[in-house]
Amino acid sequence: MSYNAKEIEKKWQEIWKNEDYFEPKDDYKLEKKYILSMFPYPSGRIHMGHVRNYSISDALARYYRKKSFNVLHPIGFDSFGMPAENAAIKHKIHPKKWTYENIDYMKNELFSLGFSFSRKRMLATSDPIYTKFEQEFFIKMYEKGLIYTKEATVNWCENDKTVLANEQVEDGKCWRCGNEVIQKKMPGYYVKITSYAKELLDDLKKLQDKWPNQVLTMQENWIGQSFGLEFSFKLDDSIELDAKSFKVFTTRADTIYGVSYVAIAPEHKIVNELIDKKLIDEELITNIKAMQNQSPKERQSDEKKGYFLNLYAIHPLSNEKIPVWVANFVLIDYGSGAVMSVPAHDERDFDFAKKYKLPIKQVIQNNGEAINDKPYSDKSGILINSDEFNGLDCNEAREKIIHKFETLSIGKKVVNYKIRDWGVSRQRYWGAAIPMIRCEKCGIVPCELSSLPITLPDDVEITGEGNPLEKHPTWKDCICPKCKQKAIRECDTLDTFFQSSWYYARFASDEKTWNEKAFDEKSVSYWLNVDQYIGGIEHAILHLLYARFFQKALRDMSYLRDDEPFARLLTQGMVIKDGAKMSKSKGNVVDPDDIINKYGADTARLFILFAAPPAKELEWNDDALEGSYKFINRLYERALRVSKNASLDIVQNELSKEEKYARLKVYEALKKSYEVYEKTFAFNTLIAACMEALNALNTVDNDSLNKEAFYIILNILEPIIPHVCFELSQKLFDLENFKKELVLKDEVFTKDTINLAVSVNGKKRAEIELSSSSSKDEIIDLAKQAVSKWLVDKSIVKEIYIEKKLVNLVVK
Ligand code: ANZ
Ligand code: ZN
């Protein structure tokens, strides 16, 4: 009877399926655990990254089930998005067909790996019922002012023919296809994530030590809070303008007397007024227009550039005349779109001042040194050239100067955030339709809730050119809910991140009510928030930020209760092979199906959890895979030698030294299992402990001990290699018993030996291990034997024994 993975795995997968083994229970009095791994995109096949992700979550789900928790471990598919349309263009297959065929295939793959997902709570975000509630949220957010429309410059990918959110632009390239992103002015819908900026930042504190630090830092930087002073510069009245003043934002109010010019963004309204009224010459207008047409990325990489606007502002404290420049480094949508420039203490301002020969005025002392070829940008030092503030430390000065502006009512302390509102309009077919209507008479009108979901037409032509919904002959025709006249449907669809922002909450709702409401109140308040979320670090910013925003917005719309969606987060490392991330483009992919066919699912799972701790990169290694397979074989053969009828009564004191040692190893593994499943997730160390225990058992021939040992080891390993553990447990033990939680036996850990140092003339020469019941004479005898080579031709003058610590022999 040798190990047959195929047979065993098929058998147990059938049993689990037929007996609804992994469905969460409706009994809300039970203690719950909601374990969630990021759901896959239905690209066609499961890859090793998925196997890793779900092996981790499955191990946790199975562990907590064993501990009698009510466990929710759901799975679904993030099934709207561009690849489906690209497949349509390339292979002439309808996106819906492509998507749902992939889902069917991948579902089977997932279950062939033995993952204990709930089957009843499976969903795909392209399901009309999911769209229905998503559109409901959209309309409610619109009515609350959390979603609005604006014409704005957007990131545009010419290859995917769609708008991209800032978060989807990586190094100026499209996150999906890698194409260069360009700037385009377009109307679109925006989610006002900025209105939650402060809470999104403040609540990161609640996640401290529960989320990886790296992710917390990335979110913090992305939100980008800074405190400073906002005040107005009056314009000198030598030129007649509608704008009489303009605001600036500075984090360095302490440098106010060092301002030598002010710089405004190319899109600033003063610039536009100067252009519109032709108050500046043709050549300057042309130059400024060229600057306006540059993308933020081009402006960033371009050298600092600017033009004097023949305009002066008045310094609010010194009343000096300060030249006003337009500059490419000033962003229109940060702060006030204008900067007070202090070349002596800011790198950027310094470079600009050098280039255009503008004055450099030092206002903070730098160890008595003057500013020559480098600015002094440290935020420490004593103020000089600053009137009444001279002599103050710059931190104190900053507060005092802000205070002065406030008392004079010419400025105020403000908070600024770098985060921008989230543009969600996409000019694509395969997405959730934006449930809005454009009426000539009434303007933009939300669809009626009773008309939801607004589903996609099936008969579309997908060519990659333009928006298929826009081109459809009839789909966009509709009736305005307000005036009942003919109107036009919004033809853009939602960013797919809109769908993945609330799926975790949908899973938490009882599926029996899925058709009637977005969330069943009782079940979401029981299941949420997610106790442990597991997924890739690539989602550190966008997905996790959007989901956190959704949680808060849905809370404020009374759908949900918690402030944060994911109590704990584990970001798993990448799977790499030959030094590079496993990916089709690198041609180094190992297909999980091939591993399952050759070795079985348990081997795949064991290997992936053994090869590296979850947060670290995992290097693919064929030998280690083979090694995992061998271990399972050995486990299987050794377990079958256990005699079923042996009693489990073991008297610790009657065991031999080897038996005690083997039993200790088994219990050490058990102890480790609590720590690993509940805290560290270092499955590799747990598996190593089990291997050690198995080795120690090799020398033992004790039926009771063997039976106990395998009972424990199979229990510990079940979350990792479930099929073989279920199989063996069924053969050896009563399965019902097997589900019980295990208890540590302290007696196993009490050591009955002590270690003693032996020295000769005060110098340590050996260490001996002996039974704690040995007599002093026996101990000294053993000690002498251990150091015999230092006693040759010597005579012992004194024997010193310090109980349980050391023996010292004084010799001559
Ligand atoms: C004067 C100053 C002196 C500044 C100094 C810095 C150092 P953070 O910290 O990232 O918020 N700034 C303000 N609005 C800007 C805009 N729209 N585009 C480009 N730069 C802008 O950055 C705040 C600082 O960035 C502000 O403080 C301002 O320059 C500049 F020694 O004011 B500072
Ligand atoms: Zn109307």
GROMACS .gro file of C-alpha atoms in nm, residues 30-433:
model
  404
   30LEU     CA    1  -1.987   3.077   1.761
   31GLU     CA    2  -1.655   3.251   1.764
   32LYS     CA    3  -1.569   3.349   1.405
   33LYS     CA    4  -1.268   3.386   1.182
   34TYR     CA    5  -1.287   3.550   0.844
   35ILE     CA    6  -0.982   3.452   0.642
   36LEU     CA    7  -0.957   3.611   0.301
   37SER     CA    8  -0.706   3.590   0.021
   38MET     CA    9  -0.716   3.839  -0.263
   39PHE     CA   10  -0.940   3.704  -0.533
   40PRO     CA   11  -0.797   3.620  -0.876
   41TYR     CA   12  -0.854   3.778  -1.210
   42PRO     CA   13  -0.992   3.506  -1.443
   43SER     CA   14  -0.702   3.518  -1.683
   44GLY     CA   15  -0.739   3.153  -1.780
   45ARG     CA   16  -0.528   2.947  -1.545
   46ILE     CA   17  -0.412   2.948  -1.186
   47HIS     CA   18  -0.046   3.039  -1.143
   48MET     CA   19   0.204   2.970  -0.866
   49GLY     CA   20   0.141   3.308  -0.704
   50HIS     CA   21  -0.220   3.199  -0.653
   51VAL     CA   22  -0.110   2.862  -0.519
   52ARG     CA   23   0.107   3.039  -0.265
   53ASN     CA   24  -0.160   3.290  -0.168
   54TYR     CA   25  -0.431   3.029  -0.120
   55SER     CA   26  -0.206   2.773   0.047
   56ILE     CA   27  -0.145   3.030   0.317
   57SER     CA   28  -0.508   3.130   0.365
   58ASP     CA   29  -0.620   2.768   0.346
   59ALA     CA   30  -0.377   2.662   0.616
   60LEU     CA   31  -0.517   2.931   0.845
   61ALA     CA   32  -0.879   2.853   0.761
   62ARG     CA   33  -0.830   2.483   0.828
   63TYR     CA   34  -0.643   2.550   1.149
   64TYR     CA   35  -0.920   2.765   1.290
   65ARG     CA   36  -1.188   2.521   1.182
   66LYS     CA   37  -1.003   2.256   1.378
   67LYS     CA   38  -1.008   2.489   1.676
   68SER     CA   39  -1.388   2.497   1.645
   69PHE     CA   40  -1.411   2.847   1.506
   70ASN     CA   41  -1.683   2.930   1.258
   71VAL     CA   42  -1.468   3.004   0.956
   72LEU     CA   43  -1.546   3.204   0.645
   73HIS     CA   44  -1.295   3.139   0.368
   74PRO     CA   45  -1.451   3.256   0.043
   75ILE     CA   46  -1.330   3.294  -0.313
   76GLY     CA   47  -1.453   3.478  -0.618
   77PHE     CA   48  -1.336   3.632  -0.940
   78ASP     CA   49  -1.248   3.989  -1.018
   79SER     CA   50  -1.396   3.939  -1.358
   80PHE     CA   51  -1.444   4.271  -1.534
   81GLY     CA   52  -1.151   4.433  -1.705
   82MET     CA   53  -0.943   4.480  -2.011
   83PRO     CA   54  -0.785   4.141  -2.078
   84ALA     CA   55  -1.130   4.005  -2.164
   85GLU     CA   56  -1.164   4.273  -2.430
   86ASN     CA   57  -0.814   4.219  -2.555
   87ALA     CA   58  -0.895   3.849  -2.591
   88ALA     CA   59  -1.206   3.949  -2.783
   89ILE     CA   60  -0.999   4.154  -3.025
   90LYS     CA   61  -0.731   3.890  -3.062
   91HIS     CA   62  -0.930   3.566  -3.064
   92LYS     CA   63  -1.272   3.692  -3.170
   93ILE     CA   64  -1.438   3.551  -2.862
   94HIS     CA   65  -1.700   3.746  -2.667
   95PRO     CA   66  -1.559   3.889  -2.339
   96LYS     CA   67  -1.841   3.733  -2.140
   97LYS     CA   68  -1.782   3.389  -2.287
   98TRP     CA   69  -1.407   3.417  -2.241
   99THR     CA   70  -1.448   3.530  -1.880
  100TYR     CA   71  -1.699   3.269  -1.768
  101GLU     CA   72  -1.517   2.984  -1.939
  102ASN     CA   73  -1.201   3.086  -1.761
  103ILE     CA   74  -1.386   3.104  -1.432
  104ASP     CA   75  -1.516   2.750  -1.477
  105TYR     CA   76  -1.174   2.619  -1.556
  106MET     CA   77  -1.003   2.800  -1.271
  107LYS     CA   78  -1.267   2.692  -1.019
  108ASN     CA   79  -1.178   2.332  -1.097
  109GLU     CA   80  -0.811   2.405  -1.064
  110LEU     CA   81  -0.866   2.566  -0.723
  111PHE     CA   82  -1.066   2.273  -0.593
  112SER     CA   83  -0.812   2.028  -0.731
  113LEU     CA   84  -0.564   2.190  -0.495
  114GLY     CA   85  -0.792   2.103  -0.205
  115PHE     CA   86  -0.851   2.463  -0.095
  116SER     CA   87  -1.129   2.478   0.158
  117PHE     CA   88  -1.324   2.761  -0.001
  118SER     CA   89  -1.692   2.807   0.054
  119ARG     CA   90  -1.872   2.699  -0.264
  120LYS     CA   91  -2.195   2.873  -0.182
  121ARG     CA   92  -2.049   3.219  -0.145
  122MET     CA   93  -1.863   3.222  -0.473
  123LEU     CA   94  -1.916   3.525  -0.689
  124ALA     CA   95  -1.787   3.696  -0.998
  125THR     CA   96  -1.788   4.074  -1.002
  126SER     CA   97  -1.928   4.072  -1.356
  127ASP     CA   98  -2.244   3.896  -1.235
  128PRO     CA   99  -2.545   4.125  -1.296
  129ILE     CA  100  -2.650   4.094  -0.932
  130TYR     CA  101  -2.313   4.226  -0.820
  131THR     CA  102  -2.339   4.510  -1.069
  132LYS     CA  103  -2.682   4.594  -0.935
  133PHE     CA  104  -2.557   4.679  -0.588
  134GLU     CA  105  -2.245   4.844  -0.718
  135GLN     CA  106  -2.461   5.079  -0.922
  136GLU     CA  107  -2.675   5.139  -0.615
  137PHE     CA  108  -2.363   5.247  -0.421
  138PHE     CA  109  -2.257   5.466  -0.709
  139ILE     CA  110  -2.589   5.651  -0.714
  140LYS     CA  111  -2.594   5.692  -0.337
  141MET     CA  112  -2.240   5.823  -0.339
  142TYR     CA  113  -2.332   6.063  -0.618
  143GLU     CA  114  -2.629   6.190  -0.422
  144LYS     CA  115  -2.410   6.236  -0.116
  145GLY     CA  116  -2.155   6.436  -0.314
  146LEU     CA  117  -1.898   6.159  -0.279
  147ILE     CA  118  -1.896   6.118  -0.657
  148TYR     CA  119  -1.895   6.412  -0.895
  149THR     CA  120  -1.812   6.493  -1.256
  150LYS     CA  121  -1.546   6.722  -1.382
  151GLU     CA  122  -1.347   6.791  -1.692
  152ALA     CA  123  -0.989   6.728  -1.608
  153THR     CA  124  -0.657   6.634  -1.751
  154VAL     CA  125  -0.636   6.260  -1.725
  155ASN     CA  126  -0.380   5.992  -1.773
  156TRP     CA  127  -0.455   5.822  -2.100
  157CYS     CA  128  -0.320   5.497  -2.237
  158GLU     CA  129  -0.332   5.500  -2.613
  159ASN     CA  130  -0.282   5.125  -2.629
  160ASP     CA  131  -0.567   5.029  -2.395
  161LYS     CA  132  -0.763   5.333  -2.515
  162THR     CA  133  -0.866   5.425  -2.165
  163VAL     CA  134  -0.818   5.662  -1.876
  164LEU     CA  135  -0.595   5.546  -1.591
  165ALA     CA  136  -0.607   5.650  -1.227
  166ASN     CA  137  -0.289   5.808  -1.087
  167GLU     CA  138  -0.239   5.486  -0.895
  168GLN     CA  139  -0.240   5.292  -1.221
  169VAL     CA  140   0.048   5.486  -1.371
  170GLU     CA  141   0.379   5.332  -1.280
  171ASP     CA  142   0.687   5.533  -1.377
  172GLY     CA  143   0.485   5.714  -1.638
  173LYS     CA  144   0.370   5.386  -1.790
  174CYS     CA  145   0.039   5.201  -1.798
  175TRP     CA  146   0.023   4.945  -1.516
  176ARG     CA  147  -0.140   4.691  -1.749
  177CYS     CA  148   0.041   4.715  -2.080
  178GLY     CA  149   0.350   4.923  -2.004
  179ASN     CA  150   0.267   5.179  -2.271
  180GLU     CA  151   0.374   5.541  -2.220
  181VAL     CA  152   0.089   5.735  -2.056
  182ILE     CA  153  -0.017   6.067  -2.211
  183GLN     CA  154  -0.225   6.362  -2.081
  184LYS     CA  155  -0.569   6.428  -2.219
  185LYS     CA  156  -0.849   6.659  -2.117
  186MET     CA  157  -1.174   6.471  -2.065
  187PRO     CA  158  -1.493   6.475  -1.864
  188GLY     CA  159  -1.531   6.196  -1.613
  189TYR     CA  160  -1.664   6.077  -1.279
  190TYR     CA  161  -1.451   6.120  -0.970
  191VAL     CA  162  -1.475   5.959  -0.630
  192LYS     CA  163  -1.401   6.209  -0.357
  193ILE     CA  164  -1.150   5.997  -0.172
  194THR     CA  165  -0.985   6.323  -0.059
  195SER     CA  166  -1.273   6.390   0.179
  196TYR     CA  167  -1.153   6.085   0.374
  197ALA     CA  168  -0.783   6.170   0.349
  198LYS     CA  169  -0.747   6.252   0.714
  199GLU     CA  170  -0.932   5.949   0.838
  200LEU     CA  171  -0.748   5.723   0.596
  201LEU     CA  172  -0.424   5.855   0.738
  202ASP     CA  173  -0.523   5.862   1.105
  203ASP     CA  174  -0.663   5.510   1.100
  204LEU     CA  175  -0.332   5.369   0.982
  205LYS     CA  176  -0.243   5.386   1.351
  206LYS     CA  177  -0.507   5.124   1.423
  207LEU     CA  178  -0.325   4.892   1.183
  208GLN     CA  179   0.017   4.935   1.340
  209ASP     CA  180   0.182   4.596   1.403
  210LYS     CA  181  -0.108   4.427   1.223
  211TRP     CA  182  -0.019   4.533   0.872
  212PRO     CA  183   0.334   4.523   0.729
  213ASN     CA  184   0.518   4.845   0.808
  214GLN     CA  185   0.613   4.883   0.447
  215VAL     CA  186   0.248   4.896   0.342
  216LEU     CA  187   0.160   5.146   0.615
  217THR     CA  188   0.444   5.370   0.504
  218MET     CA  189   0.345   5.348   0.139
  219GLN     CA  190  -0.011   5.446   0.224
  220GLU     CA  191   0.107   5.727   0.445
  221ASN     CA  192   0.326   5.870   0.171
  222TRP     CA  193   0.055   5.833  -0.087
  223ILE     CA  194  -0.190   6.028   0.127
  224GLY     CA  195   0.093   6.275   0.186
  225GLN     CA  196  -0.018   6.501   0.465
  226SER     CA  197   0.169   6.825   0.529
  227PHE     CA  198   0.107   7.114   0.763
  228GLY     CA  199   0.190   7.467   0.673
  229LEU     CA  200   0.087   7.825   0.625
  230GLU     CA  201  -0.143   7.952   0.354
  231PHE     CA  202  -0.142   8.323   0.286
  232SER     CA  203  -0.200   8.571   0.004
  233PHE     CA  204   0.040   8.788  -0.186
  234LYS     CA  205  -0.113   9.113  -0.304
  235LEU     CA  206  -0.027   9.200  -0.661
  236ASP     CA  207   0.147   9.526  -0.730
  237ASP     CA  208  -0.101   9.744  -0.923
  238SER     CA  209   0.128   9.837  -1.211
  239ILE     CA  210  -0.079   9.600  -1.430
  240GLU     CA  211  -0.459   9.614  -1.418
  241LEU     CA  212  -0.588   9.260  -1.343
  242ASP     CA  213  -0.911   9.109  -1.213
  243ALA     CA  214  -0.701   8.901  -0.979
  244LYS     CA  215  -0.578   9.128  -0.703
  245SER     CA  216  -0.394   8.866  -0.505
  246PHE     CA  217  -0.307   8.498  -0.503
  247LYS     CA  218  -0.253   8.236  -0.237
  248VAL     CA  219   0.058   8.030  -0.166
  249PHE     CA  220   0.119   7.732   0.056
  250THR     CA  221   0.442   7.684   0.247
  251THR     CA  222   0.566   7.432   0.500
  252ARG     CA  223   0.853   7.668   0.583
  253ALA     CA  224   0.693   7.985   0.716
  254ASP     CA  225   1.017   8.039   0.908
  255THR     CA  226   1.188   8.126   0.576
  256ILE     CA  227   0.939   8.400   0.485
  257TYR     CA  228   1.201   8.678   0.485
  258GLY     CA  229   1.409   8.477   0.241
  259VAL     CA  230   1.155   8.495  -0.041
  260SER     CA  231   1.315   8.637  -0.351
  261TYR     CA  232   1.053   8.553  -0.612
  262VAL     CA  233   0.720   8.376  -0.630
  263ALA     CA  234   0.642   8.104  -0.882
  264ILE     CA  235   0.300   8.010  -1.012
  265ALA     CA  236   0.180   7.708  -1.210
  266PRO     CA  237   0.140   7.736  -1.590
  267GLU     CA  238  -0.234   7.670  -1.547
  268HIS     CA  239  -0.275   7.936  -1.276
  269LYS     CA  240  -0.565   8.176  -1.335
  270ILE     CA  241  -0.333   8.477  -1.330
  271VAL     CA  242  -0.139   8.324  -1.616
  272ASN     CA  243  -0.459   8.264  -1.808
  273GLU     CA  244  -0.575   8.620  -1.747
  274LEU     CA  245  -0.246   8.758  -1.873
  275ILE     CA  246  -0.277   8.542  -2.184
  276ASP     CA  247  -0.645   8.613  -2.244
  277LYS     CA  248  -0.597   8.989  -2.211
  278LYS     CA  249  -0.275   8.978  -2.414
  279LEU     CA  250  -0.094   9.158  -2.136
  280ILE     CA  251   0.221   8.969  -2.217
  281ASP     CA  252   0.389   8.941  -2.554
  282GLU     CA  253   0.327   8.677  -2.821
  283GLU     CA  254   0.653   8.494  -2.768
  284LEU     CA  255   0.594   8.453  -2.397
  285ILE     CA  256   0.242   8.327  -2.462
  286THR     CA  257   0.375   8.064  -2.701
  287ASN     CA  258   0.634   7.954  -2.448
  288ILE     CA  259   0.381   7.929  -2.167
  289LYS     CA  260   0.141   7.732  -2.386
  290ALA     CA  261   0.413   7.482  -2.463
  291MET     CA  262   0.466   7.442  -2.091
  292GLN     CA  263   0.094   7.387  -2.034
  293ASN     CA  264   0.092   7.104  -2.286
  294GLN     CA  265   0.359   6.908  -2.105
  295SER     CA  266   0.253   6.614  -1.891
  296PRO     CA  267   0.343   6.615  -1.521
  297LYS     CA  268   0.600   6.353  -1.602
  298GLU     CA  269   0.763   6.559  -1.875
  299ARG     CA  270   0.769   6.859  -1.645
  300GLN     CA  271   0.930   6.654  -1.375
  301SER     CA  272   1.204   6.514  -1.593
  302ASP     CA  273   1.255   6.843  -1.775
  303GLU     CA  274   1.497   7.089  -1.617
  304LYS     CA  275   1.352   7.370  -1.407
  305LYS     CA  276   1.220   7.632  -1.641
  306GLY     CA  277   1.028   7.956  -1.603
  307TYR     CA  278   0.943   8.300  -1.737
  308PHE     CA  279   0.917   8.634  -1.565
  309LEU     CA  280   0.563   8.767  -1.600
  310ASN     CA  281   0.646   9.139  -1.573
  311LEU     CA  282   0.444   9.135  -1.259
  312TYR     CA  283   0.528   9.204  -0.895
  313ALA     CA  284   0.380   9.090  -0.566
  314ILE     CA  285   0.412   9.262  -0.229
  315HIS     CA  286   0.581   9.077   0.053
  316PRO     CA  287   0.322   9.058   0.335
  317LEU     CA  288   0.568   9.140   0.613
  318SER     CA  289   0.848   9.346   0.458
  319ASN     CA  290   0.639   9.512   0.184
  320GLU     CA  291   0.920   9.453  -0.065
  321LYS     CA  292   0.838   9.411  -0.434
  322ILE     CA  293   0.883   9.046  -0.532
  323PRO     CA  294   0.896   8.932  -0.899
  324VAL     CA  295   0.630   8.683  -1.012
  325TRP     CA  296   0.739   8.397  -1.238
  326VAL     CA  297   0.559   8.113  -1.405
  327ALA     CA  298   0.750   7.788  -1.350
  328ASN     CA  299   0.718   7.430  -1.473
  329PHE     CA  300   0.783   7.280  -1.129
  330VAL     CA  301   0.475   7.433  -0.968
  331LEU     CA  302   0.178   7.194  -0.972
  332ILE     CA  303  -0.164   7.345  -1.029
  333ASP     CA  304  -0.345   7.091  -0.813
  334TYR     CA  305  -0.128   7.100  -0.502
  335GLY     CA  306  -0.170   7.360  -0.230
  336SER     CA  307  -0.271   7.680  -0.407
  337GLY     CA  308  -0.082   7.628  -0.730
  338ALA     CA  309   0.170   7.892  -0.628
  339VAL     CA  310   0.492   7.893  -0.428
  340MET     CA  311   0.694   8.147  -0.234
  341SER     CA  312   1.048   8.069  -0.340
  342VAL     CA  313   1.335   8.070  -0.098
  343PRO     CA  314   1.651   7.989  -0.292
  344ALA     CA  315   1.879   8.000   0.011
  345HIS     CA  316   1.697   7.712   0.178
  346ASP     CA  317   1.541   7.501  -0.093
  347GLU     CA  318   1.719   7.298  -0.358
  348ARG     CA  319   1.467   7.354  -0.634
  349ASP     CA  320   1.436   7.726  -0.570
  350PHE     CA  321   1.812   7.750  -0.554
  351ASP     CA  322   1.868   7.589  -0.896
  352PHE     CA  323   1.604   7.815  -1.045
  353ALA     CA  324   1.752   8.129  -0.888
  354LYS     CA  325   2.101   8.042  -1.011
  355LYS     CA  326   1.973   7.979  -1.360
  356TYR     CA  327   1.782   8.309  -1.384
  357LYS     CA  328   2.017   8.516  -1.168
  358LEU     CA  329   1.762   8.587  -0.898
  359PRO     CA  330   1.870   8.705  -0.552
  360ILE     CA  331   1.955   8.447  -0.287
  361LYS     CA  332   1.882   8.569   0.061
  362GLN     CA  333   1.992   8.367   0.360
  363VAL     CA  334   1.759   8.375   0.661
  364ILE     CA  335   1.876   8.075   0.861
  365GLN     CA  336   2.225   8.054   0.999
  366ASN     CA  337   2.440   7.761   0.894
  367ASN     CA  338   2.735   7.752   1.137
  368GLY     CA  339   2.830   8.101   1.024
  369GLU     CA  340   2.877   7.986   0.664
  370ALA     CA  341   2.743   8.178   0.368
  371ILE     CA  342   2.533   8.019   0.092
  372ASN     CA  343   2.747   7.977  -0.215
  373ASP     CA  344   2.698   7.679  -0.438
  374LYS     CA  345   2.452   7.485  -0.229
  375PRO     CA  346   2.138   7.584  -0.038
  376TYR     CA  347   2.108   7.517   0.335
  377SER     CA  348   1.793   7.310   0.351
  378ASP     CA  349   1.812   7.161   0.701
  379LYS     CA  350   1.511   7.231   0.915
  380SER     CA  351   1.722   7.355   1.203
  381GLY     CA  352   1.913   7.669   1.287
  382ILE     CA  353   1.875   8.027   1.406
  383LEU     CA  354   1.695   8.299   1.212
  384ILE     CA  355   1.882   8.597   1.068
  385ASN     CA  356   1.773   8.884   0.838
  386SER     CA  357   1.421   8.835   0.968
  387ASP     CA  358   1.332   9.148   1.161
  388GLU     CA  359   1.165   9.073   1.495
  389PHE     CA  360   1.220   8.698   1.448
  390ASN     CA  361   1.599   8.718   1.444
  391GLY     CA  362   1.764   8.491   1.695
  392LEU     CA  363   1.478   8.244   1.720
  393ASP     CA  364   1.522   7.876   1.650
  394CYS     CA  365   1.353   7.802   1.317
  395ASN     CA  366   1.095   7.564   1.463
  396GLU     CA  367   0.987   7.822   1.714
  397ALA     CA  368   0.999   8.094   1.450
  398ARG     CA  369   0.770   7.893   1.223
  399GLU     CA  370   0.502   7.879   1.492
  400LYS     CA  371   0.544   8.248   1.577
  401ILE     CA  372   0.528   8.359   1.214
  402ILE     CA  373   0.217   8.151   1.149
  403HIS     CA  374   0.068   8.303   1.463
  404LYS     CA  375   0.148   8.653   1.338
  405PHE     CA  376  -0.025   8.584   1.004
  406GLU     CA  377  -0.327   8.455   1.192
  407THR     CA  378  -0.350   8.753   1.426
  408LEU     CA  379  -0.316   8.992   1.131
  409SER     CA  380  -0.582   8.782   0.950
  410ILE     CA  381  -0.361   8.754   0.643
  411GLY     CA  382  -0.299   8.381   0.656
  412LYS     CA  383  -0.384   8.058   0.834
  413LYS     CA  384  -0.245   7.724   0.934
  414VAL     CA  385  -0.359   7.456   0.686
  415VAL     CA  386  -0.325   7.088   0.614
  416ASN     CA  387  -0.259   6.968   0.262
  417TYR     CA  388  -0.282   6.622   0.117
  418LYS     CA  389  -0.108   6.485  -0.190
  419ILE     CA  390  -0.376   6.227  -0.258
  420ARG     CA  391  -0.608   6.316  -0.547
  421ASP     CA  392  -0.967   6.221  -0.615
  422TRP     CA  393  -1.010   5.888  -0.787
  423GLY     CA  394  -1.118   5.906  -1.151
  424VAL     CA  395  -1.334   5.602  -1.222
  425SER     CA  396  -1.462   5.649  -1.581
  426ARG     CA  397  -1.325   5.402  -1.832
  427GLN     CA  398  -1.402   5.407  -2.202
  428ARG     CA  399  -1.440   5.031  -2.221
  429TYR     CA  400  -1.713   4.775  -2.270
  430TRP     CA  401  -1.638   4.497  -2.022
  431GLY     CA  402  -1.716   4.676  -1.700
  432ALA     CA  403  -2.001   4.790  -1.478
  433ALA     CA  404  -2.198   5.060  -1.657
   0.00000   0.00000   0.00000
